[in-house]
mmCIF file of C-alpha atoms in Angstrom:
data_model
loop_
_atom_site.group_PDB
_atom_site.id
_atom_site.type_symbol
_atom_site.label_atom_id
_atom_site.label_comp_id
_atom_site.label_asym_id
_atom_site.label_seq_id
_atom_site.Cartn_x
_atom_site.Cartn_y
_atom_site.Cartn_z
ATOM 1 C CA MET A 1482 108.462 -29.440 82.309
ATOM 2 C CA ASN A 1483 106.435 -32.455 81.244
ATOM 3 C CA ILE A 1484 105.965 -33.814 77.717
ATOM 4 C CA ALA A 1485 102.608 -32.075 77.123
ATOM 5 C CA GLN A 1486 104.078 -28.686 77.980
ATOM 6 C CA ALA A 1487 107.079 -29.314 75.731
ATOM 7 C CA ARG A 1488 104.804 -30.247 72.813
ATOM 8 C CA ARG A 1489 102.679 -27.127 73.390
ATOM 9 C CA ASN A 1490 105.795 -24.941 73.413
ATOM 10 C CA ASP A 1491 107.096 -26.609 70.233
ATOM 11 C CA SER A 1492 103.794 -26.018 68.447
ATOM 12 C CA LEU A 1493 103.923 -22.271 69.017
ATOM 13 C CA PRO A 1494 105.746 -20.636 66.129
ATOM 14 C CA SER A 1495 108.593 -18.413 67.163
ATOM 15 C CA PRO A 1496 109.450 -15.371 65.079
ATOM 16 C CA ARG A 1497 112.487 -17.272 63.759
ATOM 17 C CA ASN A 1498 110.601 -20.277 62.383
ATOM 18 C CA ARG A 1499 107.427 -18.503 61.238
ATOM 19 C CA SER A 1500 106.529 -19.306 57.652
ATOM 20 C CA PRO A 1501 106.986 -16.657 54.974
ATOM 21 C CA ARG A 1502 103.322 -17.055 54.006
ATOM 22 C CA ARG A 1503 102.184 -16.157 57.518
ATOM 23 C CA THR A 1504 104.487 -13.126 57.582
ATOM 24 C CA ARG A 1505 103.116 -12.060 54.188
ATOM 25 C CA ASP A 1506 99.576 -12.419 55.564
ATOM 26 C CA TYR A 1507 100.444 -10.187 58.513
ATOM 27 C CA VAL A 1508 101.929 -7.578 56.192
ATOM 28 C CA THR A 1509 98.818 -7.714 54.003
ATOM 29 C CA ILE A 1510 96.567 -7.267 57.036
ATOM 30 C CA ALA A 1511 98.673 -4.346 58.247
ATOM 31 C CA LEU A 1512 98.546 -2.670 54.836
ATOM 32 C CA PHE A 1513 94.769 -3.024 54.656
ATOM 33 C CA LEU A 1514 94.402 -1.603 58.163
ATOM 34 C CA LEU A 1515 96.822 1.265 57.576
ATOM 35 C CA PRO A 1516 94.346 3.698 55.907
ATOM 36 C CA ALA A 1517 91.806 3.173 58.699
ATOM 37 C CA VAL A 1518 94.475 3.655 61.364
ATOM 38 C CA ILE A 1519 95.723 6.822 59.667
ATOM 39 C CA LEU A 1520 92.185 8.250 59.503
ATOM 40 C CA PHE A 1521 91.537 7.225 63.111
ATOM 41 C CA VAL A 1522 94.684 8.949 64.337
ATOM 42 C CA LEU A 1523 94.179 11.989 62.110
ATOM 43 C CA PHE A 1524 90.518 12.650 62.898
ATOM 44 C CA LEU A 1525 90.132 11.270 66.439
ATOM 45 C CA ILE A 1526 93.366 10.838 68.385
ATOM 46 C CA TYR A 1527 95.166 13.979 67.165
ATOM 47 C CA PRO A 1528 92.194 16.326 67.857
ATOM 48 C CA ILE A 1529 91.800 14.879 71.360
ATOM 49 C CA PHE A 1530 95.425 15.594 72.236
ATOM 50 C CA ARG A 1531 95.305 18.978 70.512
ATOM 51 C CA SER A 1532 92.209 19.945 72.521
ATOM 52 C CA ALA A 1533 93.896 18.864 75.726
ATOM 53 C CA TYR A 1534 96.877 21.035 74.783
ATOM 54 C CA TYR A 1535 94.718 24.087 74.016
ATOM 55 C CA SER A 1536 92.742 23.635 77.231
ATOM 56 C CA LEU A 1537 95.861 24.623 79.158
ATOM 57 C CA PHE A 1538 96.106 28.028 77.447
ATOM 58 C CA ASN A 1539 94.105 31.253 77.479
ATOM 59 C CA TRP A 1540 93.371 31.052 73.766
ATOM 60 C CA ASN A 1541 90.643 32.737 71.715
ATOM 61 C CA GLY A 1542 90.721 30.161 68.897
ATOM 62 C CA MET A 1543 92.648 32.360 66.483
ATOM 63 C CA GLY A 1544 96.416 32.464 66.132
ATOM 64 C CA PRO A 1545 98.931 30.611 68.246
ATOM 65 C CA ALA A 1546 98.242 29.665 71.853
ATOM 66 C CA THR A 1547 100.860 31.583 73.821
ATOM 67 C CA HIS A 1548 99.443 32.451 77.259
ATOM 68 C CA PHE A 1549 99.814 29.304 79.389
ATOM 69 C CA ILE A 1550 97.420 29.214 82.369
ATOM 70 C CA GLY A 1551 97.500 25.545 83.350
ATOM 71 C CA PHE A 1552 94.340 24.142 84.894
ATOM 72 C CA ASN A 1553 92.657 27.532 85.467
ATOM 73 C CA ASN A 1554 90.222 26.869 82.602
ATOM 74 C CA PHE A 1555 89.015 23.762 84.412
ATOM 75 C CA LYS A 1556 88.644 25.637 87.714
ATOM 76 C CA THR A 1557 86.678 28.347 85.904
ATOM 77 C CA ILE A 1558 84.276 25.982 84.184
ATOM 78 C CA LEU A 1559 83.655 23.889 87.294
ATOM 79 C CA THR A 1560 82.614 27.002 89.225
ATOM 80 C CA ASP A 1561 80.498 28.450 86.381
ATOM 81 C CA GLN A 1562 76.748 28.454 87.162
ATOM 82 C CA VAL A 1563 75.699 27.846 83.546
ATOM 83 C CA PHE A 1564 77.970 24.798 83.275
ATOM 84 C CA GLN A 1565 76.698 23.414 86.573
ATOM 85 C CA LYS A 1566 73.085 23.851 85.393
ATOM 86 C CA ALA A 1567 73.917 22.111 82.096
ATOM 87 C CA MET A 1568 75.468 19.189 83.979
ATOM 88 C CA GLU A 1569 72.411 19.028 86.241
ATOM 89 C CA ASN A 1570 70.119 18.910 83.186
ATOM 90 C CA CYS A 1571 72.230 16.134 81.637
ATOM 91 C CA LEU A 1572 72.018 14.093 84.822
ATOM 92 C CA ILE A 1573 68.240 14.569 84.966
ATOM 93 C CA ILE A 1574 67.912 13.331 81.385
ATOM 94 C CA VAL A 1575 70.100 10.291 82.133
ATOM 95 C CA VAL A 1576 68.157 9.415 85.293
ATOM 96 C CA PHE A 1577 64.751 9.736 83.635
ATOM 97 C CA SER A 1578 65.970 7.738 80.640
ATOM 98 C CA LEU A 1579 67.065 4.938 82.941
ATOM 99 C CA ILE A 1580 63.948 5.052 85.096
ATOM 100 C CA ILE A 1581 61.257 5.572 82.430
ATOM 101 C CA GLN A 1582 62.585 4.989 78.926
ATOM 102 C CA LEU A 1583 64.569 1.791 79.503
ATOM 103 C CA PRO A 1584 61.848 -0.157 81.364
ATOM 104 C CA LEU A 1585 59.250 1.009 78.843
ATOM 105 C CA ALA A 1586 61.439 -0.157 75.952
ATOM 106 C CA LEU A 1587 61.952 -3.534 77.630
ATOM 107 C CA LEU A 1588 58.203 -3.875 78.203
ATOM 108 C CA LEU A 1589 57.471 -3.104 74.552
ATOM 109 C CA ALA A 1590 60.148 -5.576 73.455
ATOM 110 C CA ILE A 1591 58.495 -8.266 75.577
ATOM 111 C CA MET A 1592 55.092 -7.413 74.089
ATOM 112 C CA VAL A 1593 56.482 -7.774 70.577
ATOM 113 C CA GLY A 1594 58.545 -10.884 71.281
ATOM 114 C CA ARG A 1595 56.090 -13.029 73.214
ATOM 115 C CA ASP A 1596 52.818 -14.545 72.116
ATOM 116 C CA LEU A 1597 50.586 -11.873 73.684
ATOM 117 C CA PRO A 1598 47.367 -10.370 72.353
ATOM 118 C CA GLY A 1599 48.083 -7.397 70.099
ATOM 119 C CA ARG A 1600 51.576 -8.590 69.204
ATOM 120 C CA VAL A 1601 50.954 -8.273 65.461
ATOM 121 C CA PHE A 1602 49.600 -4.747 65.948
ATOM 122 C CA PHE A 1603 52.686 -3.649 67.907
ATOM 123 C CA ARG A 1604 55.039 -5.253 65.377
ATOM 124 C CA SER A 1605 53.252 -3.381 62.597
ATOM 125 C CA ILE A 1606 53.446 -0.091 64.481
ATOM 126 C CA PHE A 1607 57.179 -0.510 65.167
ATOM 127 C CA PHE A 1608 57.999 -1.609 61.614
ATOM 128 C CA MET A 1609 55.885 1.025 59.836
ATOM 129 C CA PRO A 1610 58.403 3.946 60.012
ATOM 130 C CA TYR A 1611 61.055 1.841 58.292
ATOM 131 C CA VAL A 1612 58.687 0.785 55.518
ATOM 132 C CA ILE A 1613 57.211 4.249 55.007
ATOM 133 C CA SER A 1614 60.618 5.906 54.678
ATOM 134 C CA GLU A 1615 61.709 3.351 52.064
ATOM 135 C CA VAL A 1616 58.456 3.787 50.109
ATOM 136 C CA ILE A 1617 58.824 7.575 50.138
ATOM 137 C CA THR A 1618 62.429 7.260 48.948
ATOM 138 C CA GLY A 1619 61.302 4.994 46.089
ATOM 139 C CA ILE A 1620 58.565 7.416 45.059
ATOM 140 C CA ILE A 1621 61.027 10.315 45.025
ATOM 141 C CA TRP A 1622 63.514 8.403 42.858
ATOM 142 C CA ILE A 1623 60.791 7.295 40.451
ATOM 143 C CA SER A 1624 59.529 10.852 40.129
ATOM 144 C CA MET A 1625 63.059 12.121 39.494
ATOM 145 C CA PHE A 1626 63.836 9.551 36.789
ATOM 146 C CA SER A 1627 60.426 9.351 35.116
ATOM 147 C CA PRO A 1628 60.743 9.307 31.294
ATOM 148 C CA ASP A 1629 57.918 11.854 30.988
ATOM 149 C CA PRO A 1630 59.442 15.369 31.090
ATOM 150 C CA GLU A 1631 56.251 16.616 32.759
ATOM 151 C CA ASN A 1632 56.811 14.299 35.747
ATOM 152 C CA GLY A 1633 60.520 13.478 35.716
ATOM 153 C CA PHE A 1634 62.806 16.154 37.142
ATOM 154 C CA ILE A 1635 65.969 14.998 35.409
ATOM 155 C CA ASN A 1636 64.317 14.532 32.004
ATOM 156 C CA ALA A 1637 62.721 17.971 32.370
ATOM 157 C CA ILE A 1638 66.209 19.429 32.754
ATOM 158 C CA LEU A 1639 67.575 17.326 29.883
ATOM 159 C CA THR A 1640 64.852 18.506 27.489
ATOM 160 C CA LEU A 1641 65.948 22.103 28.103
ATOM 161 C CA ILE A 1642 69.160 21.256 26.265
ATOM 162 C CA PRO A 1643 68.578 21.504 22.487
ATOM 163 C CA GLY A 1644 68.756 18.136 20.733
ATOM 164 C CA VAL A 1645 68.535 16.018 23.891
ATOM 165 C CA HIS A 1646 65.539 13.718 24.251
ATOM 166 C CA PRO A 1647 64.060 12.218 27.415
ATOM 167 C CA GLN A 1648 65.917 9.120 28.613
ATOM 168 C CA LEU A 1649 64.533 5.888 30.028
ATOM 169 C CA PHE A 1650 66.637 5.713 33.191
ATOM 170 C CA LEU A 1651 64.489 3.074 34.929
ATOM 171 C CA GLY A 1652 63.639 0.744 32.073
ATOM 172 C CA ILE A 1653 64.175 -0.526 28.571
ATOM 173 C CA SER A 1654 62.401 1.010 25.631
ATOM 174 C CA THR A 1655 59.684 -1.179 24.120
ATOM 175 C CA ARG A 1656 59.914 0.591 20.762
#
C-alpha cells in the first residue's frame, strides 16, 4: 500500500470514529424517511406480496384462502382466449404508440423548439389548455366567493342563516 492509498483509507470515517453530529444527522434523516417508508411498505409492498399469495389459491375474494392450487391460476389465464385478446390489444396499442405517437411528438417538439415558421402558433396551441384550465378555475373560485349573494355561492348559503351577512372573502371592505 502506498502513501496515497493510506491517506485515502485514513480519511474514510469508520463507524468507531464517526462524529456524534454525523450519527445524529443519520438518525434525523431516518426519522424523516420513516413515515414515507411505512406508507410505501403498507400500500405498495404488502399488497404485492399479498396478491402473490392469493394468486396461489382458489379464492373468491371473501373469507380466508384455504384451497391451495399452486400455479393453476396462471395456467388458466394464459390459455384463456379473452386474456390473450386483451394482451394482443395492449401490444397493438404499444406498437402504434411507438411507431406513430412518439415520432409525431418528437416532430412537434422540434417545430416548437427550433426557429421555424409557425413556431409561435404551435407554442400557443400547446400552451392554451394549461392557461384555459387555470382561467376557468379562477372564474369558478371568484363566483363561489363573490360578496354578492346573487352571484356568490357561499354567501348565498350564509345569508340563509338568520343574522349572518355576506362576507368579503376575496378583498377588504372599503367602507
